[in-house]
Amino acid sequence: MNEEGIIEQTMRLFLRETANLPNVKMVIIDDASSDDTALLVKNFSKQAGGRIQLLQRQLPQAQTGKGNALNWAYQQVILDSRDRDHLICGVLDADAYMAEESYQKVIQYFAQDEKLDLLQTRVGMLESRNWLQIMQDIEFTVINDLIQNTRNRLGNAAASGNGQFIRVSSVTAQRPWGNALLEDFEFSTRFLMEGKKTLYAGDAVVYQEAIDKPRPFIKQRARWTQGGLTAYLATGAGCCGVLLSICQLRRR
């Protein structure tokens, strides 16, 4: 919603990095933007040769949460698919950038492991111009990478939203995403509780814009904290997530 400042760059980079990957398509969800986001996508998609599709939500149904927007668009995407067994659906932020090598890595992971249900890529920052942005890059590329690799060993890697990929045939719910503030974490928690296989891929990277000012950074982290708690409450997980990890470790 209201991403006119970045969306054209995102589309240009996508077309450049997937020029050799004709089976990869971008679907942009416009959640009733009040700026020119939808217009920019419409005009740009005309020269994209069908590689970029715009899905527009309209008020009053729009702007009811990211989970609702994803569920709405997801149903339309899978309806257009003739082979859901070989369809991978990824969730990327409006400012996301992935190189061709990372797209290929994602495809390889799913192709080599037919039991893989969800893959989360490593997150990096597009720019690191001040101390706050540098710290965010360290957080994701070092600390978060270490945590996710530890979760890999326990068999319960978590989704981080940006760079989250799922095998469509593994999804059984009509509305896979909930409306917790961290709908990605809620999604992967539900997957784990259903016995699905999740994996973190440190060698496939999705880049995003780093926050450059303290106030929006604090607001983001407060939202993440609240979202993590509501995701656990929404799934009824709580301590079950820890118990699941311990049981899986013992079995191995």
C-alpha positions as a LaTeX table, in Angstrom:
\begin{tabular}{lrrr}
\hline
Residue & $x$ (\AA) & $y$ (\AA) & $z$ (\AA) \\
\hline
Met1 & 0.00 & 0.00 & 0.00 \\
Asn2 & 1.32 & 3.42 & $-1.07$ \\
Glu3 & 4.69 & 2.20 & $-2.36$ \\
Glu4 & 5.02 & 4.49 & $-5.39$ \\
Gly5 & 8.49 & 5.56 & $-4.26$ \\
Ile6 & 10.02 & 2.08 & $-4.49$ \\
Ile7 & 7.79 & $-0.23$ & $-6.52$ \\
Glu8 & 9.20 & 0.60 & $-9.98$ \\
Gln9 & 12.74 & $-0.14$ & $-8.83$ \\
Thr10 & 11.52 & $-3.44$ & $-7.37$ \\
Met11 & 9.94 & $-4.42$ & $-10.69$ \\
Arg12 & 13.00 & $-3.44$ & $-12.74$ \\
Leu13 & 15.34 & $-5.43$ & $-10.53$ \\
Phe14 & 12.99 & $-8.42$ & $-10.62$ \\
Leu15 & 12.89 & $-8.49$ & $-14.43$ \\
Arg16 & 16.66 & $-8.12$ & $-14.62$ \\
Glu17 & 17.39 & $-10.93$ & $-12.18$ \\
Thr18 & 14.80 & $-13.37$ & $-13.58$ \\
Ala19 & 15.54 & $-12.82$ & $-17.28$ \\
Asn20 & 16.81 & $-16.42$ & $-17.45$ \\
Leu21 & 14.01 & $-17.79$ & $-15.26$ \\
Pro22 & 10.83 & $-17.58$ & $-17.39$ \\
Asn23 & 8.84 & $-19.70$ & $-14.92$ \\
Val24 & 9.19 & $-17.08$ & $-12.19$ \\
Lys25 & 6.38 & $-14.53$ & $-12.07$ \\
Met26 & 5.74 & $-11.49$ & $-9.87$ \\
Val27 & 2.25 & $-10.83$ & $-8.51$ \\
Ile28 & 1.83 & $-7.42$ & $-6.86$ \\
Ile29 & $-0.99$ & $-6.93$ & $-4.35$ \\
Asp30 & $-2.20$ & $-3.34$ & $-4.20$ \\
Asp31 & $-4.19$ & $-2.86$ & $-0.99$ \\
Ala32 & $-6.28$ & 0.14 & $-2.17$ \\
Ser33 & $-3.36$ & 2.58 & $-2.34$ \\
Ser34 & $-4.17$ & 6.28 & $-2.25$ \\
Asp35 & $-1.07$ & 7.18 & $-4.28$ \\
Asp36 & 0.02 & 6.13 & $-7.81$ \\
Thr37 & 1.32 & 2.67 & $-6.89$ \\
Ala38 & $-1.29$ & 0.81 & $-8.97$ \\
Leu39 & $-0.89$ & 3.15 & $-11.94$ \\
Leu40 & 2.88 & 2.67 & $-11.96$ \\
Val41 & 2.48 & $-1.11$ & $-11.88$ \\
Lys42 & $-0.12$ & $-1.08$ & $-14.67$ \\
Asn43 & 2.08 & 1.02 & $-16.94$ \\
Phe44 & 5.24 & $-0.95$ & $-16.20$ \\
Ser45 & 3.59 & $-4.37$ & $-16.54$ \\
Lys46 & 2.70 & $-3.61$ & $-20.16$ \\
Gln47 & 6.38 & $-3.95$ & $-21.07$ \\
Ala48 & 6.97 & $-6.95$ & $-18.81$ \\
Gly49 & 5.60 & $-9.57$ & $-21.21$ \\
Gly50 & 3.17 & $-11.08$ & $-18.71$ \\
Arg51 & 5.86 & $-11.54$ & $-16.05$ \\
Ile52 & 4.26 & $-9.02$ & $-13.67$ \\
Gln53 & 0.60 & $-9.18$ & $-12.61$ \\
Leu54 & $-1.34$ & $-6.62$ & $-10.58$ \\
Leu55 & $-4.07$ & $-7.67$ & $-8.17$ \\
Gln56 & $-6.05$ & $-4.76$ & $-6.71$ \\
Arg57 & $-8.16$ & $-4.81$ & $-3.57$ \\
Gln58 & $-10.93$ & $-2.26$ & $-3.20$ \\
Leu59 & $-12.39$ & $-0.56$ & $-0.14$ \\
Pro60 & $-14.17$ & $-1.40$ & 2.09 \\
Gln61 & $-12.77$ & $-4.95$ & 1.73 \\
Ala62 & $-9.18$ & $-3.65$ & 1.50 \\
Gln63 & $-6.79$ & $-2.49$ & 4.25 \\
Thr64 & $-8.00$ & $-5.10$ & 6.71 \\
Gly65 & $-4.58$ & $-6.59$ & 7.46 \\
Lys66 & $-1.70$ & $-8.18$ & 5.57 \\
Gly67 & $-2.97$ & $-11.68$ & 6.33 \\
Asn68 & $-6.29$ & $-10.96$ & 4.63 \\
Ala69 & $-4.52$ & $-9.44$ & 1.61 \\
Leu70 & $-2.27$ & $-12.49$ & 1.25 \\
Asn71 & $-5.16$ & $-14.94$ & 1.58 \\
Trp72 & $-7.18$ & $-13.06$ & $-1.04$ \\
Ala73 & $-4.33$ & $-12.94$ & $-3.54$ \\
Tyr74 & $-3.20$ & $-16.49$ & $-2.82$ \\
Gln75 & $-6.58$ & $-17.92$ & $-3.79$ \\
Gln76 & $-6.44$ & $-16.10$ & $-7.13$ \\
Val77 & $-2.90$ & $-17.25$ & $-7.83$ \\
Ile78 & $-3.61$ & $-20.93$ & $-7.22$ \\
Leu79 & $-6.80$ & $-20.79$ & $-9.29$ \\
Asp80 & $-4.67$ & $-19.82$ & $-12.29$ \\
Ser81 & $-2.32$ & $-22.76$ & $-11.74$ \\
Arg82 & $-2.76$ & $-26.03$ & $-13.60$ \\
Asp83 & $-0.09$ & $-27.88$ & $-11.62$ \\
Arg84 & $-0.17$ & $-27.04$ & $-7.91$ \\
Asp85 & 2.24 & $-29.87$ & $-7.11$ \\
His86 & 5.01 & $-27.91$ & $-8.81$ \\
Leu87 & 3.95 & $-24.41$ & $-7.79$ \\
Ile88 & 6.02 & $-22.47$ & $-5.26$ \\
Cys89 & 4.58 & $-19.27$ & $-3.81$ \\
Gly90 & 6.88 & $-16.67$ & $-2.24$ \\
Val91 & 6.08 & $-13.65$ & $-0.08$ \\
Leu92 & 8.28 & $-10.58$ & $-0.60$ \\
Asp93 & 8.06 & $-7.03$ & 0.71 \\
Ala94 & 7.49 & $-4.16$ & $-1.72$ \\
Asp95 & 11.17 & $-3.15$ & $-1.46$ \\
Ala96 & 12.55 & $-6.69$ & $-1.75$ \\
Tyr97 & 15.40 & $-7.62$ & $-4.08$ \\
Met98 & 16.72 & $-11.09$ & $-4.88$ \\
Ala99 & 19.55 & $-11.95$ & $-7.27$ \\
Glu100 & 19.19 & $-14.62$ & $-9.94$ \\
Glu101 & 21.41 & $-16.98$ & $-7.95$ \\
Ser102 & 19.07 & $-16.79$ & $-4.94$ \\
Tyr103 & 15.98 & $-17.51$ & $-7.05$ \\
Gln104 & 17.80 & $-20.54$ & $-8.47$ \\
Lys105 & 18.75 & $-21.69$ & $-4.97$ \\
Val106 & 15.10 & $-21.56$ & $-3.86$ \\
Ile107 & 14.02 & $-23.63$ & $-6.86$ \\
Gln108 & 16.80 & $-26.16$ & $-6.22$ \\
Tyr109 & 15.86 & $-26.62$ & $-2.57$ \\
Phe110 & 12.29 & $-27.54$ & $-3.43$ \\
Ala111 & 13.29 & $-29.65$ & $-6.45$ \\
Gln112 & 15.81 & $-31.70$ & $-4.45$ \\
Asp113 & 13.55 & $-32.30$ & $-1.45$ \\
Glu114 & 9.97 & $-33.28$ & $-2.27$ \\
Lys115 & 9.12 & $-33.25$ & 1.45 \\
Leu116 & 10.12 & $-29.60$ & 1.93 \\
Asp117 & 7.05 & $-27.51$ & 2.67 \\
Leu118 & 8.43 & $-24.07$ & 3.61 \\
Leu119 & 11.73 & $-22.32$ & 2.94 \\
Gln120 & 12.91 & $-19.09$ & 4.54 \\
Thr121 & 15.79 & $-17.25$ & 2.89 \\
Arg122 & 18.41 & $-15.13$ & 4.67 \\
Val123 & 17.60 & $-11.42$ & 4.97 \\
Gly124 & 20.13 & $-8.67$ & 4.25 \\
Met125 & 20.02 & $-4.88$ & 4.03 \\
Leu126 & 20.19 & $-3.06$ & 0.71 \\
Glu127 & 22.06 & $-0.08$ & 2.18 \\
Ser128 & 24.13 & 0.45 & 5.32 \\
Arg129 & 24.83 & 4.18 & 5.43 \\
Asn130 & 24.62 & 4.90 & 9.17 \\
Trp131 & 25.18 & 3.03 & 12.46 \\
Leu132 & 21.52 & 1.98 & 12.79 \\
Gln133 & 21.44 & 0.41 & 9.33 \\
Ile134 & 24.78 & $-1.31$ & 9.92 \\
Met135 & 23.47 & $-2.80$ & 13.16 \\
Gln136 & 20.37 & $-4.10$ & 11.37 \\
Asp137 & 22.56 & $-5.75$ & 8.74 \\
Ile138 & 24.63 & $-7.41$ & 11.47 \\
Glu139 & 21.46 & $-8.48$ & 13.25 \\
Phe140 & 20.05 & $-10.29$ & 10.21 \\
Thr141 & 23.20 & $-11.61$ & 8.54 \\
Val142 & 24.92 & $-12.78$ & 11.74 \\
Ile143 & 22.61 & $-13.08$ & 14.77 \\
Asn144 & 19.42 & $-14.09$ & 12.99 \\
Asp145 & 21.42 & $-16.40$ & 10.72 \\
Leu146 & 22.85 & $-18.15$ & 13.79 \\
Ile147 & 19.42 & $-18.50$ & 15.40 \\
Gln148 & 17.83 & $-19.88$ & 12.23 \\
Asn149 & 20.65 & $-22.36$ & 11.67 \\
Thr150 & 20.14 & $-23.55$ & 15.25 \\
Arg151 & 16.43 & $-23.94$ & 14.51 \\
Asn152 & 17.37 & $-25.94$ & 11.40 \\
Arg153 & 19.11 & $-28.45$ & 13.66 \\
Leu154 & 16.00 & $-28.65$ & 15.81 \\
Gly155 & 13.80 & $-29.07$ & 12.75 \\
Asn156 & 11.66 & $-25.95$ & 13.28 \\
Ala157 & 12.96 & $-23.09$ & 11.14 \\
Ala158 & 10.61 & $-20.09$ & 11.25 \\
Ala159 & 9.32 & $-17.82$ & 8.49 \\
Ser160 & 10.42 & $-14.18$ & 8.57 \\
Gly161 & 7.92 & $-12.83$ & 6.05 \\
Asn162 & 10.26 & $-11.32$ & 3.53 \\
Gly163 & 11.70 & $-14.18$ & 1.48 \\
Gln164 & 9.25 & $-16.83$ & 2.69 \\
Phe165 & 8.49 & $-19.57$ & 0.11 \\
Ile166 & 5.90 & $-22.35$ & 0.39 \\
Arg167 & 4.96 & $-25.41$ & $-1.62$ \\
Val168 & 1.34 & $-24.80$ & $-2.61$ \\
Ser169 & 0.40 & $-28.48$ & $-2.48$ \\
Ser170 & 1.44 & $-28.51$ & 1.20 \\
Val171 & $-1.16$ & $-25.90$ & 2.16 \\
Thr172 & $-4.45$ & $-27.41$ & 3.32 \\
Ala173 & $-6.19$ & $-24.38$ & 4.87 \\
Gln174 & $-8.46$ & $-22.12$ & 2.84 \\
Arg175 & $-7.02$ & $-19.11$ & 4.65 \\
Pro176 & $-3.37$ & $-20.01$ & 5.38 \\
Trp177 & $-2.44$ & $-16.63$ & 6.88 \\
Gly178 & $-4.00$ & $-15.23$ & 10.03 \\
Asn179 & $-4.29$ & $-11.62$ & 11.14 \\
Ala180 & $-1.63$ & $-11.59$ & 13.85 \\
Leu181 & 0.79 & $-8.67$ & 13.49 \\
Leu182 & 3.44 & $-11.23$ & 12.55 \\
Glu183 & 1.33 & $-13.22$ & 10.12 \\
Asp184 & 4.49 & $-14.87$ & 8.74 \\
Phe185 & 5.52 & $-16.28$ & 12.12 \\
Glu186 & 1.93 & $-17.37$ & 12.77 \\
Phe187 & 1.91 & $-19.13$ & 9.38 \\
Ser188 & 5.11 & $-21.08$ & 10.01 \\
Thr189 & 4.04 & $-21.94$ & 13.59 \\
Arg190 & 0.82 & $-23.46$ & 12.24 \\
Phe191 & 2.88 & $-25.35$ & 9.65 \\
Leu192 & 5.14 & $-26.78$ & 12.36 \\
Met193 & 2.17 & $-27.82$ & 14.50 \\
Glu194 & 0.83 & $-29.71$ & 11.46 \\
Gly195 & 4.12 & $-31.58$ & 11.14 \\
Lys196 & 5.26 & $-29.75$ & 8.02 \\
Lys197 & 8.94 & $-29.55$ & 7.10 \\
Thr198 & 10.46 & $-26.07$ & 7.25 \\
Leu199 & 13.99 & $-25.02$ & 6.39 \\
Tyr200 & 16.17 & $-21.91$ & 6.58 \\
Ala201 & 18.46 & $-21.28$ & 3.58 \\
Gly202 & 21.44 & $-19.10$ & 4.48 \\
Asp203 & 22.83 & $-19.26$ & 0.96 \\
Ala204 & 19.75 & $-17.63$ & $-0.64$ \\
Val205 & 19.38 & $-13.95$ & 0.24 \\
Val206 & 16.55 & $-11.44$ & 0.03 \\
Tyr207 & 17.55 & $-7.79$ & 0.48 \\
Gln208 & 15.33 & $-5.10$ & 1.99 \\
Glu209 & 15.54 & $-1.42$ & 2.90 \\
Ala210 & 17.04 & $-0.74$ & 6.33 \\
Ile211 & 15.37 & 1.75 & 8.68 \\
Asp212 & 17.61 & 4.80 & 9.08 \\
Lys213 & 16.00 & 6.62 & 12.04 \\
Pro214 & 15.52 & 5.57 & 15.70 \\
Arg215 & 11.81 & 6.42 & 16.09 \\
Pro216 & 10.47 & 4.19 & 13.25 \\
Phe217 & 12.97 & 1.51 & 14.30 \\
Ile218 & 11.53 & 1.44 & 17.85 \\
Lys219 & 8.01 & 1.37 & 16.42 \\
Gln220 & 8.94 & $-1.59$ & 14.20 \\
Arg221 & 10.44 & $-3.58$ & 17.08 \\
Ala222 & 7.47 & $-2.87$ & 19.35 \\
Arg223 & 5.22 & $-4.20$ & 16.58 \\
Trp224 & 7.39 & $-7.30$ & 16.21 \\
Thr225 & 7.28 & $-7.98$ & 19.95 \\
Gln226 & 3.51 & $-7.61$ & 20.10 \\
Gly227 & 3.14 & $-9.63$ & 16.91 \\
Gly228 & 5.20 & $-12.52$ & 18.25 \\
Leu229 & 3.03 & $-12.75$ & 21.36 \\
Thr230 & $-0.24$ & $-12.56$ & 19.41 \\
Ala231 & 1.01 & $-15.19$ & 16.96 \\
Tyr232 & 1.57 & $-17.64$ & 19.80 \\
Leu233 & $-1.86$ & $-16.86$ & 21.24 \\
Ala234 & $-3.50$ & $-17.20$ & 17.81 \\
Thr235 & $-1.98$ & $-20.62$ & 17.20 \\
Gly236 & $-2.30$ & $-21.88$ & 20.76 \\
Ala237 & 1.38 & $-22.78$ & 20.60 \\
Gly238 & 3.01 & $-21.25$ & 23.67 \\
Cys239 & 5.28 & $-23.79$ & 25.27 \\
Cys240 & 4.26 & $-26.41$ & 22.69 \\
Gly241 & 6.81 & $-24.92$ & 20.30 \\
Val242 & 9.60 & $-25.62$ & 22.78 \\
Leu243 & 8.30 & $-29.10$ & 23.50 \\
Leu244 & 8.09 & $-29.82$ & 19.78 \\
Ser245 & 11.73 & $-28.82$ & 19.35 \\
Ile246 & 12.85 & $-31.03$ & 22.22 \\
Cys247 & 10.88 & $-34.05$ & 20.95 \\
Gln248 & 12.26 & $-33.68$ & 17.46 \\
Leu249 & 15.81 & $-33.39$ & 18.81 \\
Arg250 & 15.42 & $-36.54$ & 20.89 \\
Arg251 & 14.08 & $-38.50$ & 17.92 \\
Arg252 & 17.19 & $-37.59$ & 15.95 \\
\hline
\end{tabular}
